[in-house]
Amino acid sequence: MDNLQKAVDLIVNSKKVFALTGAGISTDSGIPDFRSNTGYYTKMDPTLALSKDRLLNHPEIFYKEGYVILEDLNDQKPNKGHIALAKLEELGKLQGIITQNIDNLHAKAGSKNIYEVHGETRGIHCMSCGHEFKFDVMKKKVEAGEIPPKCDDCGGTLRPNVVMFGDMMPDDFERGARELDNTDTLIVVGSSLSVSPVNFLPNYVDHLIIINNDPTPFDNRADVVFHENSSKVLTEILEEVEKRI
């Protein structure tokens, strides 16, 4: 039996299937993987540009570098891989997605049950009063030269709803991890499985399907491994699952 049929068998026969996605699923949408040294990452180190220290202590640098990345993500569109996962959820064959990505593309593709363990770029919040606002509020303030942008309600500092390097993990991480307690199969898409604590999550499940261009530390433990383009593989999996319904 080939890898495609093995993967489809696992998905169709499992009681509960989840996906774990990383930067690799979004490269077909024009978003560079920050380990690839392409795009804006040729000019900056994302671990500094998107760090909590830079945001809080050097806002003038953050809004020249890290903020540019966040702003760019809002303009991207989901690709066939995101759409295939959304369709699998719609068919009842995927119960949800845990994503390391902050690009909002799973939501744009139509996925409903999403755990964003590194935050998102749809919104911002005030660090003093906690009030939430849309990302456009920050965009207008930054374009007007208000650095750092301030809350109109209390005067506190606004920040993106993104988990910066140096931040604590959000509630979505714990909630997503609990979902895996009774998950049979995890489909890992576009993740190197090298970033802690997300790289512990595959240990929670009995069966693993890995779709990633490069080898991961979990390849030897996985039931099926694809070192191929994720949009192509997920589209093929969706087509085969639809034939079985």
Tab-separated table of C-alpha atoms in Angstrom:
chain	number	residue	atom	x	y	z
A	1	MET	CA	0.000	0.000	0.000
A	2	ASP	CA	1.406	3.429	-0.903
A	3	ASN	CA	1.758	6.356	1.489
A	4	LEU	CA	-1.343	8.133	0.219
A	5	GLN	CA	-3.609	5.138	0.863
A	6	LYS	CA	-2.015	4.539	4.287
A	7	ALA	CA	-2.702	8.146	5.270
A	8	VAL	CA	-6.281	8.006	4.008
A	9	ASP	CA	-6.904	4.727	5.863
A	10	LEU	CA	-5.730	6.318	9.120
A	11	ILE	CA	-7.888	9.403	8.641
A	12	VAL	CA	-11.013	7.485	7.653
A	13	ASN	CA	-10.691	4.828	10.370
A	14	SER	CA	-9.682	7.064	13.306
A	15	LYS	CA	-12.303	8.255	15.772
A	16	LYS	CA	-10.588	11.609	16.221
A	17	VAL	CA	-8.086	13.317	13.900
A	18	PHE	CA	-6.320	16.634	14.505
A	19	ALA	CA	-3.829	18.628	12.445
A	20	LEU	CA	-0.739	20.459	13.688
A	21	THR	CA	0.476	23.070	11.208
A	22	GLY	CA	3.628	25.143	10.916
A	23	ALA	CA	5.119	27.684	8.539
A	24	GLY	CA	5.526	25.168	5.707
A	25	ILE	CA	1.800	25.047	4.976
A	26	SER	CA	1.792	28.792	4.220
A	27	THR	CA	4.780	29.082	1.894
A	28	ASP	CA	2.488	28.478	-1.105
A	29	SER	CA	0.619	31.613	0.005
A	30	GLY	CA	3.810	33.639	-0.378
A	31	ILE	CA	4.751	33.716	3.296
A	32	PRO	CA	8.407	32.794	3.895
A	33	ASP	CA	9.375	30.279	6.570
A	34	PHE	CA	11.608	32.225	8.934
A	35	ARG	CA	14.162	29.414	8.828
A	36	SER	CA	14.475	29.680	5.060
A	37	ASN	CA	16.398	32.986	4.820
A	38	THR	CA	14.038	34.290	2.163
A	39	GLY	CA	11.851	37.375	1.855
A	40	TYR	CA	12.106	39.864	4.709
A	41	TYR	CA	14.104	37.356	6.750
A	42	THR	CA	17.179	38.114	4.612
A	43	LYS	CA	17.214	41.562	6.257
A	44	MET	CA	16.337	40.755	9.867
A	45	ASP	CA	16.508	38.080	12.560
A	46	PRO	CA	12.881	37.216	13.424
A	47	THR	CA	13.850	36.073	16.935
A	48	LEU	CA	14.891	39.688	17.587
A	49	ALA	CA	12.444	41.498	15.314
A	50	LEU	CA	9.474	39.678	16.875
A	51	SER	CA	10.768	39.580	20.461
A	52	LYS	CA	9.000	40.846	23.564
A	53	ASP	CA	12.122	42.826	24.501
A	54	ARG	CA	12.139	44.651	21.155
A	55	LEU	CA	8.392	45.367	21.376
A	56	LEU	CA	8.514	46.801	24.906
A	57	ASN	CA	11.973	48.352	25.148
A	58	HIS	CA	12.763	49.390	21.565
A	59	PRO	CA	9.379	50.132	19.962
A	60	GLU	CA	10.925	52.437	17.362
A	61	ILE	CA	12.862	49.433	15.990
A	62	PHE	CA	9.964	46.988	16.411
A	63	TYR	CA	7.632	49.130	14.296
A	64	LYS	CA	10.254	49.353	11.539
A	65	GLU	CA	10.940	45.605	11.420
A	66	GLY	CA	8.746	43.107	13.287
A	67	TYR	CA	5.551	45.064	12.722
A	68	VAL	CA	6.156	45.013	8.958
A	69	ILE	CA	5.964	41.198	9.040
A	70	LEU	CA	2.688	41.226	10.985
A	71	GLU	CA	1.152	43.796	8.669
A	72	ASP	CA	2.137	41.776	5.598
A	73	LEU	CA	0.447	38.631	6.923
A	74	ASN	CA	-2.947	40.329	6.910
A	75	ASP	CA	-2.883	40.610	3.109
A	76	GLN	CA	-2.208	36.938	2.258
A	77	LYS	CA	-4.728	34.381	1.021
A	78	PRO	CA	-5.136	30.692	1.928
A	79	ASN	CA	-3.785	28.076	-0.468
A	80	LYS	CA	-5.018	24.605	-1.463
A	81	GLY	CA	-3.518	23.076	1.673
A	82	HIS	CA	-5.500	25.321	4.021
A	83	ILE	CA	-8.628	24.747	1.956
A	84	ALA	CA	-8.185	20.952	2.013
A	85	LEU	CA	-7.953	20.945	5.826
A	86	ALA	CA	-11.073	23.114	6.079
A	87	LYS	CA	-12.919	20.701	3.782
A	88	LEU	CA	-11.797	17.668	5.823
A	89	GLU	CA	-13.230	19.365	8.915
A	90	GLU	CA	-16.469	20.098	7.062
A	91	LEU	CA	-16.681	16.406	6.112
A	92	GLY	CA	-16.270	15.418	9.770
A	93	LYS	CA	-12.899	13.725	9.164
A	94	LEU	CA	-10.812	16.368	10.953
A	95	GLN	CA	-11.842	17.612	14.383
A	96	GLY	CA	-9.604	20.669	14.551
A	97	ILE	CA	-6.257	22.352	13.958
A	98	ILE	CA	-3.446	23.393	16.276
A	99	THR	CA	-1.342	25.949	14.422
A	100	GLN	CA	1.994	27.607	15.083
A	101	ASN	CA	1.153	30.177	12.411
A	102	ILE	CA	-0.055	33.719	13.070
A	103	ASP	CA	-1.247	34.369	9.507
A	104	ASN	CA	-4.999	33.743	10.021
A	105	LEU	CA	-5.118	31.608	6.865
A	106	HIS	CA	-6.881	28.620	8.431
A	107	ALA	CA	-9.746	30.890	9.497
A	108	LYS	CA	-9.823	32.533	6.056
A	109	ALA	CA	-10.015	29.072	4.462
A	110	GLY	CA	-13.080	28.202	6.538
A	111	SER	CA	-11.679	26.057	9.359
A	112	LYS	CA	-13.718	26.465	12.547
A	113	ASN	CA	-11.948	24.707	15.430
A	114	ILE	CA	-8.509	26.357	15.514
A	115	TYR	CA	-6.031	26.642	18.374
A	116	GLU	CA	-3.552	29.423	17.592
A	117	VAL	CA	-0.655	28.609	19.910
A	118	HIS	CA	1.477	31.547	18.755
A	119	GLY	CA	-1.392	34.040	18.641
A	120	GLU	CA	-2.856	35.852	15.630
A	121	THR	CA	-2.651	39.096	13.685
A	122	ARG	CA	-6.366	39.910	13.440
A	123	GLY	CA	-6.431	41.891	16.655
A	124	ILE	CA	-4.546	43.884	19.266
A	125	HIS	CA	-5.112	44.642	22.934
A	126	CYS	CA	-4.223	47.248	25.533
A	127	MET	CA	-1.579	46.065	27.986
A	128	SER	CA	-3.151	48.213	30.738
A	129	CYS	CA	-6.932	47.862	30.503
A	130	GLY	CA	-7.066	44.712	28.378
A	131	HIS	CA	-9.526	46.103	25.836
A	132	GLU	CA	-9.402	44.400	22.435
A	133	PHE	CA	-9.321	46.207	19.091
A	134	LYS	CA	-8.966	45.226	15.444
A	135	PHE	CA	-5.502	45.272	13.885
A	136	ASP	CA	-6.542	48.224	11.693
A	137	VAL	CA	-6.604	50.447	14.806
A	138	MET	CA	-2.880	49.837	15.306
A	139	LYS	CA	-2.193	50.234	11.599
A	140	LYS	CA	-3.762	53.713	11.519
A	141	LYS	CA	-1.871	54.829	14.611
A	142	VAL	CA	1.482	53.563	13.333
A	143	GLU	CA	0.926	55.217	9.933
A	144	ALA	CA	0.191	58.461	11.790
A	145	GLY	CA	3.542	58.169	13.602
A	146	GLU	CA	2.175	57.155	17.021
A	147	ILE	CA	4.989	54.877	18.267
A	148	PRO	CA	4.224	52.996	20.411
A	149	PRO	CA	0.480	53.197	19.708
A	150	LYS	CA	-1.646	54.101	22.731
A	151	CYS	CA	-5.104	53.001	23.864
A	152	ASP	CA	-7.816	55.634	23.328
A	153	ASP	CA	-9.669	54.311	26.394
A	154	CYS	CA	-6.937	54.512	29.041
A	155	GLY	CA	-3.713	55.694	27.427
A	156	GLY	CA	-1.995	52.332	27.918
A	157	THR	CA	0.280	50.751	25.319
A	158	LEU	CA	-1.317	48.662	22.578
A	159	ARG	CA	0.309	45.436	21.390
A	160	PRO	CA	-0.502	42.769	18.782
A	161	ASN	CA	-2.197	39.510	19.817
A	162	VAL	CA	0.947	37.629	18.787
A	163	VAL	CA	3.092	35.466	21.042
A	164	MET	CA	6.472	37.178	20.790
A	165	PHE	CA	9.769	35.450	21.476
A	166	GLY	CA	10.004	35.725	25.271
A	167	ASP	CA	6.232	35.664	25.907
A	168	MET	CA	4.378	32.974	27.832
A	169	MET	CA	2.350	30.501	25.762
A	170	PRO	CA	-1.374	31.379	25.530
A	171	ASP	CA	-4.382	29.384	26.769
A	172	ASP	CA	-4.803	27.961	23.259
A	173	PHE	CA	-1.690	25.853	23.803
A	174	GLU	CA	-3.073	24.102	26.901
A	175	ARG	CA	-6.499	23.716	25.326
A	176	GLY	CA	-5.001	22.282	22.141
A	177	ALA	CA	-2.825	19.870	24.102
A	178	ARG	CA	-5.899	18.622	25.994
A	179	GLU	CA	-7.628	17.956	22.672
A	180	LEU	CA	-4.834	15.509	21.815
A	181	ASP	CA	-5.394	13.410	24.943
A	182	ASN	CA	-8.097	11.444	23.121
A	183	THR	CA	-6.912	11.987	19.525
A	184	ASP	CA	-6.018	8.871	17.525
A	185	THR	CA	-4.167	10.475	14.608
A	186	LEU	CA	-2.266	13.740	14.259
A	187	ILE	CA	-1.496	15.145	10.801
A	188	VAL	CA	1.620	17.309	11.068
A	189	VAL	CA	1.854	19.749	8.146
A	190	GLY	CA	4.759	22.060	7.421
A	191	SER	CA	6.345	21.927	10.862
A	192	SER	CA	9.960	21.067	11.587
A	193	LEU	CA	8.849	19.847	15.051
A	194	SER	CA	11.910	21.537	16.477
A	195	VAL	CA	10.295	24.422	18.408
A	196	SER	CA	9.479	23.829	22.067
A	197	PRO	CA	6.922	23.296	23.573
A	198	VAL	CA	4.922	22.518	20.398
A	199	ASN	CA	7.339	19.711	19.485
A	200	PHE	CA	6.073	17.712	22.490
A	201	LEU	CA	2.545	17.479	21.078
A	202	PRO	CA	3.126	14.478	18.739
A	203	ASN	CA	3.896	12.412	21.851
A	204	TYR	CA	0.224	12.671	22.864
A	205	VAL	CA	-1.124	10.544	19.991
A	206	ASP	CA	-0.809	6.945	18.802
A	207	HIS	CA	-0.609	7.647	15.062
A	208	LEU	CA	1.297	10.299	13.120
A	209	ILE	CA	1.108	11.473	9.519
A	210	ILE	CA	3.916	13.920	8.712
A	211	ILE	CA	3.860	16.163	5.639
A	212	ASN	CA	6.977	18.326	5.511
A	213	ASN	CA	9.568	19.104	2.858
A	214	ASP	CA	12.449	18.333	5.211
A	215	PRO	CA	12.991	15.474	7.703
A	216	THR	CA	11.748	15.962	11.281
A	217	PRO	CA	12.832	14.357	14.580
A	218	PHE	CA	9.555	12.369	14.550
A	219	ASP	CA	9.875	10.795	11.089
A	220	ASN	CA	11.003	7.448	12.526
A	221	ARG	CA	7.963	7.321	14.822
A	222	ALA	CA	5.424	8.321	12.177
A	223	ASP	CA	3.095	5.872	10.426
A	224	VAL	CA	3.388	7.815	7.166
A	225	VAL	CA	5.866	10.489	6.044
A	226	PHE	CA	5.628	12.717	2.955
A	227	HIS	CA	8.641	14.867	2.072
A	228	GLU	CA	6.603	16.730	-0.509
A	229	ASN	CA	4.685	19.946	-1.089
A	230	SER	CA	1.918	20.129	1.517
A	231	SER	CA	-0.713	21.710	-0.774
A	232	LYS	CA	-0.296	18.841	-3.242
A	233	VAL	CA	-0.393	16.087	-0.611
A	234	LEU	CA	-3.375	17.499	1.304
A	235	THR	CA	-5.342	17.976	-1.916
A	236	GLU	CA	-4.671	14.336	-2.871
A	237	ILE	CA	-5.673	13.141	0.610
A	238	LEU	CA	-8.927	15.134	0.436
A	239	GLU	CA	-9.773	13.678	-2.983
A	240	GLU	CA	-9.228	10.121	-1.729
A	241	VAL	CA	-11.190	10.697	1.498
A	242	GLU	CA	-14.131	12.059	-0.526
A	243	LYS	CA	-14.171	8.842	-2.567
A	244	ARG	CA	-14.612	6.818	0.629
A	245	ILE	CA	-17.587	8.769	1.956
